[in-house]
Amino acid sequence: MSDFDWLFFTEVLVGGLLSGVMYSLVAIGFVLIYKTSGVLNFAQGALLLFAALTFVSLVERGVPFALALAVTFALMVVIGIAIERTVLRPLTNKPPITLFMATLGLSYVMEGAAQLVWGTQVHALELGIEDLPFDVGGVFISQFDIFAAAVAAGMVALLSVFFRYTRVGLAFRAVADDQFAALAVGLRLPWIWATVWATAGLVALVAGLLWGARLGVQFSLSLVVLKALPVLVLGGFDSILGAIVGGLLIGASEKLAEVYLGDYFGGGIESWFAYVAALAFLLIRPSGLFGQKLVERV
Amino acid sequence: MTILSKFKIAALAAGVALTNALPAAHADEQYFPLQSYRVGPYAAGGTGFFGGFIDYLNLINTRDGGVNGVKLTWSEAETQYEVERGVEAYERLKSNPNVAAWNPLSVGIAYAMIDRITADKVPLITINHGRTDSTDGRVFPYVFPLLLNPYSETSGIVNYIASKEGGPESLKGKKIVVLYHGSPYGKETIPIYELLAEKFGFELQQIEVPHPGNEQQSQWLTIRRAKPDYVVLRGWGVMNPVALKTAAKTGFPVDHIIGNVWSNSEEDVIPAGEAAKGYTAITIQASGTEYPVVKEIVSAVYDKGLGNLEDKNRIGSVYHNLGIVNGILNVEAVRIAQEKFGNRTLTGDEVRWGFEHLELDPARVEALGAKNLFHSINVTWDNHEGNGYVTFQQWDGKKWNVVSDWIAPDWALLRPIIEKSSEAYAEEKGIKLRTAEDAEAATN
């Protein structure tokens, strides 16, 4: 082990953890919807694409940054409410697979709509944060990744406060715990669901901007959902903390696996390694690290 | 973009064939079926390429009244770059009369069409790409990887690196990393890089990036540790800008990254922003609008409201110019075939004959208004690539600039490898090798 390059190991590990934060950002959008309505929203990637494309298209047309951000957020809120009204409400009480298929269809509609409205060209997105490394004791760390991690931390803190200390947040938690009990005490489920979808739209906007700055704003942005799925399996579908921890674990493990095990499998293993890790974990703990255990009376 | 044009895209998305110039069973028309992709993840490339191709066909119709009086027609079917949609589009479009050639601009769709077009006796053009061994016309009579197959591309890139280092002998002891897309396309050149490494004595490391390539941290950290002299980027789609950004993030100099033909467009560098400045990539056609043929397209097609690109700023972009060059090669093949078979509508097999005699030397290229847009081509019955030359372009943050002369790949070195592969394919499929006499005969 004396020949082992610990500096390089640290660099891979840190890079993986920071990549994991980016996965978590997408996963949080899933968690919000799943937590309150039990729907695995496959359209989260398409929402992310739509948000980023809208924002960058507005900026390119001369709209100031802050105004573009506000307009895009408003649009995402409207879209969230529209989805609840036109897709989810008519499907209330339908089996989960029906709702999942509805969001799958919705993702195609959103992807098509994004290209229809804003065109097919790719766009660069500059957030004013340079993606250059700085040297910490020989380990290169990306400034942009640090910024993304800070944004993710801020968002988790904000959502935690929101869920814990606001009336709307408490209503979310009530609905998440028991929809029928929430109805019985007078909570308006459709309004809560619409608010949740709007919040997921905000998360999609933030994730879309960060991922867009990293990849460029283009159709492939919608594929980042594939990075979020193993994170959800590992962390639990209904836990924001789980999304963060799951993202860190998946990010670090897939990068380390690619570097240290990749050669044994011919390389290019990180995309499926994350799923293998998630599947293995699923067998041990089906509800994920922080997900609620489902107990049903039969 | 008008609302009407957006609905046009919507119609395409629904898989509806959009007929721009309706094919009809007319004696003096030659039809091009276009399996295009204007929506989906690769729409930026599809709209540019098919836009350029259609613009050139339009130029020939409006300026010359067609090819020797034979009007060119075409219609499109949306594939979204998906193989099954491409095959379905093929089945739908092939019923149109007077098909000249197929141009899907997709490796997957082209592979799925080889048996079909061979049975139909209609040429399949895979400009810039396709399966390498289809260069061998003895085995693949109807497939044409015009100007550049993947092995020639590899040789061209290594020759360029050699020229930068002071000659082939300077490659000895150098280290080159090839970062390739985790797909059959990406893996196709693995053996040829190994062969060239052995020949020139450079150290080689080939690293796979899993599809789609939106995460490359571990690959670039490995590269940083390997300390190569050059990295060859054999990417596709989102993998390219991510590679450039991650290279910057890990401190690898961008001017030592050389991209292949599917890593050489504006769409590959614009999303990478500052990180792409100084990046160099191979091409068989230059970008820009200064070439006479491109200027003519602007004046004779766009100024009359017939242009295919919705955004005129994309005129002269990499994919648009590739489409124009593809148009030139298709039209000239028809013209050459007409010299033998008469100025009339040709069968697919007669157009195949035209492609197999497609010789455009630099003087003819200049006469076509394409001097320095591309170099030359010389297709023969058994060499379906046609010895295309390559050049290299560097991104300055706003546009590509040509930074090399036209470079010849090492065709003599590559030919035996290609023949070995094609002969194995022929044996597997029970194909009898074609002779020059077989190739001369064309059915009408």
XYZ file of C-alpha atoms in Angstrom:
742
model
C 0.000 0.000 0.000
C 3.030 2.248 0.262
C 2.805 2.925 -3.499
C -0.810 3.892 -3.231
C -1.357 7.469 -4.418
C -3.475 8.904 -1.609
C -3.471 12.371 -3.099
C -5.043 11.067 -6.286
C -7.506 8.981 -4.275
C -8.528 12.100 -2.355
C -8.951 14.034 -5.576
C -11.199 11.347 -7.068
C -13.173 11.107 -3.827
C -13.696 14.867 -3.530
C -14.620 15.123 -7.205
C -17.099 12.285 -6.753
C -18.684 13.848 -3.692
C -19.110 17.152 -5.504
C -20.612 15.392 -8.520
C -22.940 13.626 -6.122
C -24.243 16.971 -4.915
C -25.294 17.713 -8.495
C -27.200 14.411 -8.612
C -28.862 15.301 -5.319
C -30.161 18.547 -6.768
C -32.147 16.593 -9.333
C -33.197 13.956 -6.826
C -34.694 16.562 -4.488
C -37.244 17.451 -7.171
C -38.365 13.817 -7.253
C -38.543 13.627 -3.483
C -40.798 16.665 -3.150
C -43.447 15.197 -5.441
C -43.153 11.669 -4.123
C -43.285 12.762 -0.501
C -46.636 14.479 -0.822
C -48.424 12.616 -3.581
C -46.724 9.227 -3.900
C -45.960 9.897 -7.570
C -42.549 9.152 -9.045
C -42.387 12.151 -11.344
C -40.408 10.998 -14.349
C -40.974 14.406 -15.945
C -38.562 16.086 -13.524
C -35.769 15.973 -16.123
C -38.007 17.514 -18.756
C -39.048 20.238 -16.301
C -35.383 20.909 -15.659
C -34.726 21.190 -19.407
C -37.728 23.443 -19.921
C -36.673 25.746 -17.074
C -33.075 26.063 -18.237
C -34.058 26.547 -21.881
C -36.600 29.195 -20.996
C -34.151 31.070 -18.798
C -31.265 31.039 -21.266
C -33.542 31.961 -24.191
C -34.852 34.962 -22.282
C -31.345 36.083 -21.349
C -30.225 35.725 -24.977
C -33.123 37.967 -25.990
C -31.817 40.716 -23.744
C -33.931 40.124 -20.636
C -31.897 41.001 -17.492
C -30.677 38.035 -15.450
C -32.882 38.657 -12.404
C -35.998 39.328 -14.475
C -35.385 36.214 -16.571
C -35.053 34.226 -13.363
C -38.320 35.651 -12.010
C -40.206 35.097 -15.275
C -38.932 31.528 -15.559
C -39.883 30.792 -11.978
C -43.361 32.221 -12.559
C -43.699 30.075 -15.654
C -42.611 26.971 -13.749
C -45.232 27.721 -11.107
C -47.909 28.029 -13.795
C -46.736 24.782 -15.402
C -46.755 23.042 -12.024
C -50.312 24.133 -11.348
C -51.377 23.197 -14.886
C -49.896 19.715 -14.497
C -51.772 19.216 -11.259
C -55.045 20.428 -12.780
C -54.897 18.663 -16.138
C -52.928 15.497 -15.490
C -52.881 14.509 -11.847
C -56.268 15.627 -10.563
C -58.197 13.592 -13.154
C -56.113 10.582 -12.152
C -56.718 10.845 -8.408
C -57.138 7.420 -6.782
C -55.717 5.657 -9.821
C -52.961 3.058 -9.233
C -49.383 4.408 -8.834
C -48.321 2.827 -12.120
C -50.972 4.901 -13.924
C -49.629 8.082 -12.375
C -46.068 7.067 -13.216
C -47.022 6.446 -16.841
C -48.752 9.816 -16.907
C -45.536 11.554 -15.818
C -43.595 9.508 -18.385
C -45.908 10.813 -21.088
C -45.651 14.257 -19.594
C -41.876 14.186 -19.920
C -42.175 13.642 -23.681
C -44.724 16.449 -23.956
C -42.461 18.810 -22.009
C -39.379 17.902 -24.059
C -41.293 18.439 -27.302
C -42.791 21.681 -26.015
C -39.375 22.987 -24.982
C -37.999 22.487 -28.499
C -41.207 23.744 -30.071
C -41.137 27.002 -28.155
C -37.408 27.690 -27.926
C -35.941 25.782 -30.865
C -33.379 23.008 -31.148
C -30.134 24.933 -30.820
C -27.718 24.382 -27.964
C -26.876 27.312 -25.703
C -24.051 28.248 -23.406
C -25.085 29.331 -19.932
C -22.727 31.454 -17.890
C -23.608 32.024 -14.245
C -20.533 34.109 -13.595
C -18.762 31.324 -11.697
C -15.586 30.135 -13.367
C -15.260 26.389 -13.728
C -11.526 26.442 -13.099
C -9.738 24.449 -10.399
C -7.963 25.721 -7.345
C -5.213 23.817 -5.664
C -5.789 22.615 -2.091
C -2.640 20.831 -0.988
C -2.160 19.279 -4.413
C -5.825 18.386 -4.850
C -7.602 20.266 -7.641
C -11.115 21.351 -6.660
C -13.531 22.983 -9.060
C -14.812 26.416 -8.025
C -18.057 25.756 -9.803
C -18.604 22.460 -7.982
C -18.051 24.208 -4.657
C -20.589 26.839 -5.683
C -23.076 24.107 -6.701
C -22.569 22.361 -3.359
C -23.224 25.626 -1.529
C -26.411 26.180 -3.522
C -27.556 22.630 -2.783
C -26.831 23.103 0.920
C -28.752 26.384 0.882
C -31.687 24.773 -0.834
C -31.806 21.878 1.625
C -31.675 24.332 4.534
C -34.451 26.397 2.969
C -36.648 23.386 2.334
C -36.037 22.064 5.844
C -37.107 25.378 7.376
C -40.047 25.520 5.012
C -41.261 22.026 5.923
C -40.685 22.466 9.635
C -41.772 26.003 10.393
C -44.336 27.231 7.854
C -48.036 26.444 7.694
C -47.744 25.291 4.112
C -44.760 23.134 4.982
C -46.595 21.557 7.889
C -49.533 20.913 5.572
C -47.145 19.186 3.157
C -45.939 16.940 5.946
C -49.463 16.172 7.012
C -50.404 15.153 3.495
C -47.252 13.100 3.221
C -48.077 11.254 6.450
C -51.707 10.478 5.700
C -53.725 11.986 2.870
C -57.103 10.911 4.264
C -56.348 12.301 7.716
C -55.179 15.531 6.108
C -58.446 15.765 4.201
C -60.395 15.041 7.374
C -58.843 18.015 9.175
C -59.744 20.323 6.292
C -56.550 20.558 4.270
C -57.140 21.219 0.586
C -55.228 18.499 -1.204
C -55.400 19.956 -4.746
C -53.986 23.261 -3.523
C -51.201 21.520 -1.643
C -50.320 19.363 -4.630
C -50.250 22.404 -6.910
C -47.921 24.144 -4.435
C -45.671 21.091 -4.307
C -45.455 20.981 -8.087
C -44.612 24.671 -8.117
C -41.862 24.023 -5.551
C -40.585 21.159 -7.698
C -40.552 23.654 -10.555
C -38.298 25.931 -8.489
C -35.975 23.010 -7.747
C -35.978 22.156 -11.458
C -35.028 25.744 -12.249
C -32.090 25.766 -9.830
C -30.905 22.318 -10.943
C -31.444 23.281 -14.579
C -29.283 26.381 -14.235
C -26.450 24.523 -12.519
C -26.551 21.517 -14.840
C -27.049 23.843 -17.820
C -23.954 25.813 -16.872
C -22.061 22.544 -16.695
C -23.338 20.746 -19.821
C -24.698 23.581 -21.898
C -28.428 24.014 -22.268
C -29.498 21.331 -24.677
C -31.844 18.408 -25.021
C -29.525 16.056 -23.126
C -30.251 17.967 -19.922
C -33.400 15.894 -19.549
C -31.205 12.790 -19.287
C -29.803 13.869 -15.932
C -32.781 12.107 -14.341
C -30.886 8.895 -15.014
C -28.303 10.088 -12.506
C -30.969 10.785 -9.896
C -32.676 7.388 -9.912
C -29.950 5.378 -8.122
C -29.625 8.242 -5.657
C -33.318 7.891 -4.818
C -33.099 4.141 -4.442
C -30.179 4.518 -2.074
C -31.398 7.508 -0.094
C -35.114 6.791 -0.115
C -37.771 8.295 -2.337
C -39.313 10.449 0.352
C -36.350 11.912 2.183
C -34.560 15.121 1.291
C -31.718 14.162 3.602
C -31.680 10.795 1.844
C -31.356 12.533 -1.527
C -28.293 14.398 -0.280
C -26.609 11.414 1.386
C -27.558 9.130 -1.500
C -26.097 11.601 -3.985
C -22.828 11.794 -2.083
C -22.544 8.022 -1.807
C -23.411 7.389 -5.449
C -21.142 10.181 -6.698
C -18.149 9.026 -4.687
C -18.601 5.304 -5.281
C -19.118 5.529 -9.036
C -16.042 7.715 -9.497
C -13.850 5.512 -7.334
C -15.184 2.424 -9.097
C -14.464 3.923 -12.522
C -10.898 4.815 -11.611
C -9.913 1.760 -9.581
C -12.113 -1.017 -10.981
C -12.826 0.276 -14.483
C -9.846 -1.441 -16.112
C -11.012 -4.848 -14.907
C -14.291 -4.413 -16.784
C -13.014 -2.680 -19.900
C -13.731 0.841 -18.662
C -16.842 2.995 -18.792
C -18.446 1.340 -15.763
C -19.611 4.327 -13.773
C -23.010 4.635 -15.453
C -24.063 1.104 -14.562
C -22.066 0.804 -11.366
C -24.373 3.332 -9.706
C -27.347 1.155 -10.576
C -25.632 -2.024 -9.380
C -24.872 -0.303 -6.080
C -28.466 0.897 -5.821
C -29.897 -2.515 -6.666
C -27.671 -4.243 -4.120
C -28.811 -1.760 -1.528
C -32.432 -2.255 -2.549
C -32.157 -5.927 -1.637
C -30.879 -5.089 1.825
C -33.034 -2.071 2.576
C -35.947 -1.647 0.138
C -37.021 1.733 1.496
C -33.547 3.222 1.161
C -31.345 4.721 3.844
C -33.791 7.359 5.016
C -37.053 6.377 3.333
C -40.136 5.599 5.373
C -40.850 1.928 5.851
C -44.258 1.158 4.416
C -46.406 -0.800 6.854
C -49.732 -1.978 5.531
C -52.520 -3.687 7.442
C -53.809 -6.696 5.587
C -39.237 31.690 -35.708
C -42.849 32.037 -36.766
C -45.721 30.257 -35.108
C -46.364 28.498 -38.404
C -42.840 27.150 -38.553
C -43.126 25.952 -34.993
C -46.186 23.980 -35.919
C -44.198 22.610 -38.804
C -41.689 21.245 -36.289
C -44.551 19.899 -34.234
C -45.847 18.053 -37.248
C -42.410 16.589 -37.759
C -42.274 15.545 -34.142
C -45.448 13.605 -34.670
C -43.644 11.662 -37.350
C -45.471 13.246 -40.226
C -43.464 13.420 -43.401
C -43.164 16.990 -44.509
C -43.070 17.268 -48.230
C -41.017 20.212 -49.383
C -40.987 19.316 -53.010
C -43.531 16.659 -53.678
C -42.146 13.706 -55.567
C -44.236 12.690 -58.506
C -44.019 9.988 -61.124
C -42.655 12.466 -63.647
C -40.151 11.392 -66.268
C -37.704 14.242 -65.635
C -37.406 14.211 -61.882
C -34.885 12.649 -59.537
C -36.031 12.060 -55.997
C -34.048 12.196 -52.722
C -35.750 10.595 -49.704
C -34.548 12.332 -46.534
C -34.664 10.540 -43.187
C -34.047 13.728 -41.275
C -34.034 14.583 -37.572
C -35.278 18.016 -36.680
C -36.451 17.267 -33.152
C -34.899 15.254 -30.330
C -31.405 15.256 -28.868
C -29.535 15.559 -32.172
C -31.823 18.091 -33.831
C -29.149 20.787 -33.969
C -26.964 18.627 -36.216
C -29.922 17.312 -38.217
C -31.379 20.719 -39.011
C -27.961 21.981 -40.114
C -27.034 19.016 -42.304
C -30.392 18.471 -43.968
C -30.808 22.234 -44.256
C -27.540 22.471 -46.200
C -28.397 19.477 -48.372
C -31.820 20.872 -49.277
C -30.382 24.351 -49.854
C -27.987 22.926 -52.443
C -30.718 20.920 -54.193
C -32.775 24.122 -54.253
C -29.833 26.024 -55.732
C -29.528 23.495 -58.558
C -33.252 23.725 -59.289
C -33.523 27.508 -59.132
C -30.216 28.370 -60.805
C -29.888 25.549 -63.360
C -33.418 24.226 -63.682
C -32.226 20.904 -62.225
C -29.436 18.616 -63.427
C -29.464 18.833 -67.229
C -33.168 19.532 -67.115
C -33.966 16.819 -64.568
C -35.595 18.493 -61.601
C -34.522 17.409 -58.130
C -37.256 16.539 -55.657
C -37.199 15.398 -52.060
C -39.362 14.769 -49.053
C -38.574 14.311 -45.380
C -39.542 11.843 -42.696
C -38.630 12.516 -39.093
C -36.434 9.886 -37.392
C -35.296 11.666 -34.224
C -32.062 9.779 -34.962
C -33.724 6.555 -33.811
C -32.976 3.417 -35.787
C -36.485 1.988 -35.743
C -37.969 5.291 -36.904
C -35.296 5.506 -39.584
C -36.179 2.065 -40.918
C -39.882 2.901 -40.801
C -39.144 6.122 -42.719
C -37.180 4.109 -45.259
C -40.092 1.744 -45.832
C -42.438 4.695 -46.208
C -40.296 6.800 -48.527
C -38.995 4.065 -50.791
C -42.376 3.740 -52.473
C -41.783 7.136 -54.102
C -40.534 6.799 -57.686
C -37.109 7.770 -59.051
C -35.097 7.388 -55.841
C -31.519 8.574 -56.426
C -29.795 7.833 -53.094
C -30.350 7.578 -49.351
C -28.563 9.959 -46.947
C -29.647 9.212 -43.345
C -26.617 10.748 -41.553
C -26.869 8.120 -38.854
C -24.584 5.144 -38.323
C -27.341 3.104 -36.692
C -29.916 3.754 -39.391
C -27.339 3.170 -42.129
C -26.369 -0.204 -40.636
C -30.021 -1.215 -40.520
C -30.482 -0.257 -44.177
C -27.524 -2.029 -45.796
C -29.296 -5.275 -46.686
C -32.410 -3.405 -47.784
C -30.717 -0.912 -50.104
C -28.524 -3.666 -51.531
C -31.655 -5.615 -52.457
C -33.238 -2.434 -53.857
C -30.030 -1.468 -55.717
C -30.047 2.131 -54.506
C -26.929 3.885 -53.099
C -26.617 4.631 -49.380
C -24.407 7.627 -48.644
C -22.685 7.871 -45.257
C -20.534 10.944 -45.777
C -17.903 11.378 -43.082
C -18.923 8.256 -41.192
C -20.390 4.774 -41.512
C -18.800 1.365 -41.236
C -15.182 1.486 -42.305
C -15.168 -1.708 -44.347
C -18.005 -0.437 -46.543
C -15.173 1.458 -48.259
C -14.561 -1.815 -50.089
C -16.890 -1.660 -53.092
C -16.179 -5.297 -53.919
C -18.290 -6.288 -50.912
C -20.567 -3.275 -50.422
C -21.647 -2.202 -53.923
C -24.243 0.302 -52.757
C -22.687 1.819 -49.623
C -20.516 4.936 -49.888
C -18.704 6.383 -46.810
C -17.744 9.377 -48.933
C -14.661 11.464 -48.191
C -13.810 9.913 -44.836
C -14.240 6.623 -43.041
C -13.363 6.247 -39.341
C -9.958 4.677 -40.023
C -8.920 7.476 -42.392
C -10.083 9.950 -39.786
C -7.831 8.261 -37.213
C -4.875 8.312 -39.558
C -5.534 11.970 -40.412
C -5.556 12.936 -36.730
C -2.308 11.088 -35.992
C -0.690 12.642 -39.084
C -1.766 16.084 -37.867
C -0.295 15.509 -34.421
C 2.876 14.307 -36.128
C 3.015 17.492 -38.205
C 2.686 19.585 -35.042
C 5.494 17.683 -33.391
C 7.876 18.020 -36.346
C 7.226 14.839 -38.305
C 6.205 11.202 -37.828
C 9.483 10.265 -36.162
C 8.780 12.837 -33.430
C 5.803 10.789 -32.274
C 8.132 8.199 -30.781
C 7.897 8.364 -27.025
C 4.934 10.724 -27.025
C 1.797 9.796 -25.132
C -1.688 10.060 -26.637
C -4.947 9.408 -24.819
C -8.064 8.646 -26.848
C -11.240 9.540 -24.985
C -14.025 7.716 -26.778
C -17.792 7.525 -26.569
C -19.012 4.259 -25.030
C -20.823 3.027 -28.143
C -20.038 0.938 -31.235
C -19.229 4.215 -32.992
C -16.774 5.218 -30.271
C -15.109 1.810 -30.130
C -14.699 1.362 -33.879
C -11.259 2.973 -34.011
C -9.706 1.161 -31.026
C -7.723 -1.316 -33.176
C -6.517 1.298 -35.642
C -5.161 3.540 -32.886
C -3.320 0.498 -31.523
C -1.893 -0.197 -34.957
C -0.746 3.396 -35.435
C 0.756 3.499 -31.937
C 2.799 0.469 -32.808
C 3.833 1.902 -36.159
C 4.872 5.330 -34.883
C 6.045 4.280 -31.435
C 3.820 6.493 -29.328
C 2.336 5.403 -26.030
C -1.432 4.975 -26.188
C -4.163 4.918 -23.584
C -7.816 4.607 -24.641
C -10.456 5.622 -22.114
C -14.180 5.059 -22.450
C -16.824 7.591 -21.456
C -20.198 5.960 -20.812
C -23.123 7.286 -22.842
C -24.270 10.065 -22.870
C -21.075 11.469 -21.374
C -22.460 14.111 -19.049
C -20.045 13.034 -16.272
C -16.328 12.766 -16.999
C -14.621 13.704 -13.751
C -12.975 10.317 -13.221
C -11.821 10.031 -16.831
C -10.159 13.440 -16.789
C -8.534 12.852 -13.412
C -7.099 9.660 -14.892
C -5.888 11.686 -17.863
C -4.295 14.267 -15.593
C -2.438 11.517 -13.803
C -1.345 9.964 -17.128
C 0.082 13.330 -18.295
C -0.408 12.739 -22.035
C 0.936 15.033 -24.730
C -2.401 14.987 -26.568
C -5.942 13.868 -25.974
C -8.026 12.807 -28.960
C -11.697 13.426 -28.341
C -13.862 10.890 -30.133
C -17.112 12.207 -28.753
C -20.726 12.663 -29.615
C -23.392 15.088 -28.465
C -23.197 16.312 -24.904
C -19.983 14.379 -24.314
C -18.001 16.982 -26.258
C -18.677 20.199 -24.315
C -18.491 18.260 -21.043
C -15.075 16.927 -22.064
C -13.821 20.433 -22.787
C -15.212 21.832 -19.554
C -13.887 18.977 -17.460
C -10.484 19.290 -19.121
C -10.367 22.933 -18.044
C -11.554 21.967 -14.587
C -8.751 19.449 -14.194
C -6.119 21.711 -15.698
C -5.511 19.985 -19.050
C -4.566 22.463 -21.840
C -7.366 22.732 -24.418
C -4.995 23.314 -27.330
C -3.711 19.785 -26.851
C -7.140 18.260 -27.362
C -7.925 17.166 -30.924
C -11.545 16.376 -31.813
C -12.817 13.942 -34.410
C -15.500 14.655 -37.045
C -18.361 14.240 -34.593
C -16.714 16.603 -32.138
C -16.142 19.439 -34.580
C -19.306 21.516 -34.753
C -20.441 24.764 -33.189
C -22.862 22.748 -31.076
C -19.881 20.950 -29.523
C -18.017 24.081 -28.452
C -20.585 26.809 -27.758
C -21.926 25.144 -24.578
C -18.364 24.837 -23.272
C -17.894 28.623 -23.390
C -14.395 29.828 -22.527
C -13.178 26.264 -21.978
C -13.407 25.594 -25.742
C -11.173 28.466 -26.859
C -8.170 26.977 -28.626
C -9.740 23.556 -29.174
C -8.857 21.936 -32.522
C -10.860 19.403 -34.512
C -10.614 17.519 -37.779
C -12.986 18.236 -40.661
C -13.430 17.328 -44.301
C -15.147 20.605 -45.071
C -14.336 24.066 -43.891
C -16.939 26.244 -42.214
C -17.722 29.835 -43.139
C -19.634 31.686 -45.808
C -16.787 32.928 -47.996
C -17.040 30.121 -50.555
C -18.751 31.005 -53.870
C -21.234 28.149 -53.623
C -22.348 29.285 -50.156
C -22.672 32.863 -51.414
C -24.799 31.625 -54.299
C -27.027 29.739 -51.904
C -27.540 32.954 -49.975
C -28.388 35.001 -53.075
C -30.311 32.411 -55.101
C -32.051 30.546 -52.299
C -32.237 32.555 -49.059
C -32.801 35.935 -50.670
C -35.771 34.429 -52.497
C -37.211 33.066 -49.281
C -36.430 29.428 -50.152
C -33.741 28.806 -47.531
C -34.174 25.835 -45.277
C -32.489 27.133 -42.127
C -34.774 29.162 -39.922
C -31.824 30.976 -38.379
C -29.731 32.565 -41.140
C -26.834 32.910 -38.700
C -26.314 29.178 -39.118
C -25.490 29.520 -42.818
C -21.897 28.373 -43.221
C -21.839 26.466 -39.928
C -20.091 23.089 -39.817
C -23.213 20.966 -40.282
C -24.714 23.317 -42.878
C -21.561 23.223 -44.980
C -21.365 19.449 -44.576
C -24.901 19.287 -45.983
C -23.862 21.494 -48.907
C -20.843 19.294 -49.674
C -23.102 16.250 -49.441
C -25.438 17.956 -51.905
C -22.568 18.619 -54.303
C -21.462 14.964 -54.212
C -24.983 13.627 -54.751
C -25.734 16.025 -57.606
C -22.404 15.416 -59.304
C -22.905 11.646 -59.097
C -26.235 12.104 -60.885
C -24.590 14.384 -63.458
C -21.773 11.891 -64.123
C -24.258 9.037 -64.456
C -26.297 11.111 -66.896
C -23.229 11.433 -69.125
C -23.317 7.674 -69.561
C -27.008 6.899 -69.415
C -28.549 10.063 -70.840
C -30.073 13.242 -69.439
C -33.104 11.605 -67.938
C -34.358 10.215 -64.670
C -31.951 7.492 -63.550
C -32.457 4.272 -61.651
C -30.778 3.798 -58.299
C -28.292 1.410 -59.880
C -27.390 3.972 -62.515
C -26.800 6.556 -59.799
C -24.616 3.955 -58.054
C -22.543 3.859 -61.245
C -22.323 7.645 -61.060
C -20.994 7.511 -57.504
C -18.440 4.889 -58.559
C -17.095 7.358 -61.119
C -17.314 10.406 -58.898
C -14.009 12.103 -59.582
C -13.867 15.759 -58.603
C -10.331 17.090 -58.770
C -9.437 20.462 -57.211
C -10.109 22.221 -60.546
C -13.616 20.756 -60.764
C -14.225 21.558 -57.084
C -13.249 25.165 -57.832
C -15.569 25.246 -60.836
C -18.374 24.158 -58.523
C -17.647 27.131 -56.294
C -16.283 24.974 -53.496
C -12.540 25.662 -53.594
C -11.203 25.200 -50.048
C -14.657 24.197 -48.867
C -13.476 20.664 -49.488
C -10.414 19.326 -51.293
C -11.309 16.642 -53.830
C -12.740 13.155 -54.194
C -11.961 10.193 -56.397
C -14.397 7.328 -55.894
C -13.875 4.119 -57.821
C -15.802 0.879 -58.066
C -13.748 -0.674 -55.266
C -12.869 2.438 -53.238
C -16.121 3.943 -52.054
C -14.518 6.476 -49.749
C -12.766 8.323 -52.530
C -9.536 9.402 -50.825
C -10.837 12.509 -49.132
C -8.395 14.953 -47.587
C -8.833 16.376 -44.115
C -8.032 19.694 -42.544
C -8.041 21.027 -38.985
C -9.918 23.947 -37.522
C -9.492 25.775 -34.252
C -12.264 27.431 -32.241
C -11.539 31.036 -31.248
C -14.610 31.493 -29.087
C -16.789 32.732 -31.934
C -15.878 30.801 -35.056
C -13.723 28.022 -36.448
C -10.466 28.958 -38.196
C -8.587 26.565 -40.463
C -5.116 25.923 -38.982
C -3.661 23.285 -41.277
C -3.180 22.401 -44.908
C -5.180 19.607 -46.456
C -3.773 16.396 -45.016
C -3.915 12.951 -46.613
C -4.631 9.941 -44.409
C -2.387 6.908 -44.871
C -4.668 5.056 -47.301
C -2.053 2.473 -48.333
C -1.610 1.403 -44.717
C -5.345 1.213 -44.094
C -6.520 -0.581 -47.228
C -5.336 -4.111 -46.277
C -7.044 -3.808 -42.881
C -10.249 -2.666 -44.528
C -10.128 -5.518 -47.035
C -9.509 -8.061 -44.293
C -12.614 -6.872 -42.480
C -14.810 -6.647 -45.582
C -13.744 -10.072 -46.817
C -14.630 -11.556 -43.437
C -18.038 -9.899 -43.738
C -18.436 -11.280 -47.268
C -17.607 -14.768 -46.065
C -20.020 -14.516 -43.175
C -22.823 -13.289 -45.429
C -21.970 -15.497 -48.394
C -21.307 -12.487 -50.638
C -19.386 -13.042 -53.871
C -16.718 -10.380 -54.346
C -17.639 -8.007 -57.143
C -15.307 -7.368 -60.061
C -14.759 -4.236 -62.164
C -16.874 -5.808 -64.911
C -19.732 -6.418 -62.457
C -19.550 -2.790 -61.397
C -19.731 -1.463 -64.958
C -23.083 -3.079 -65.548
C -25.971 -1.002 -64.241
C -29.592 -1.995 -64.381
C -32.185 0.426 -65.647
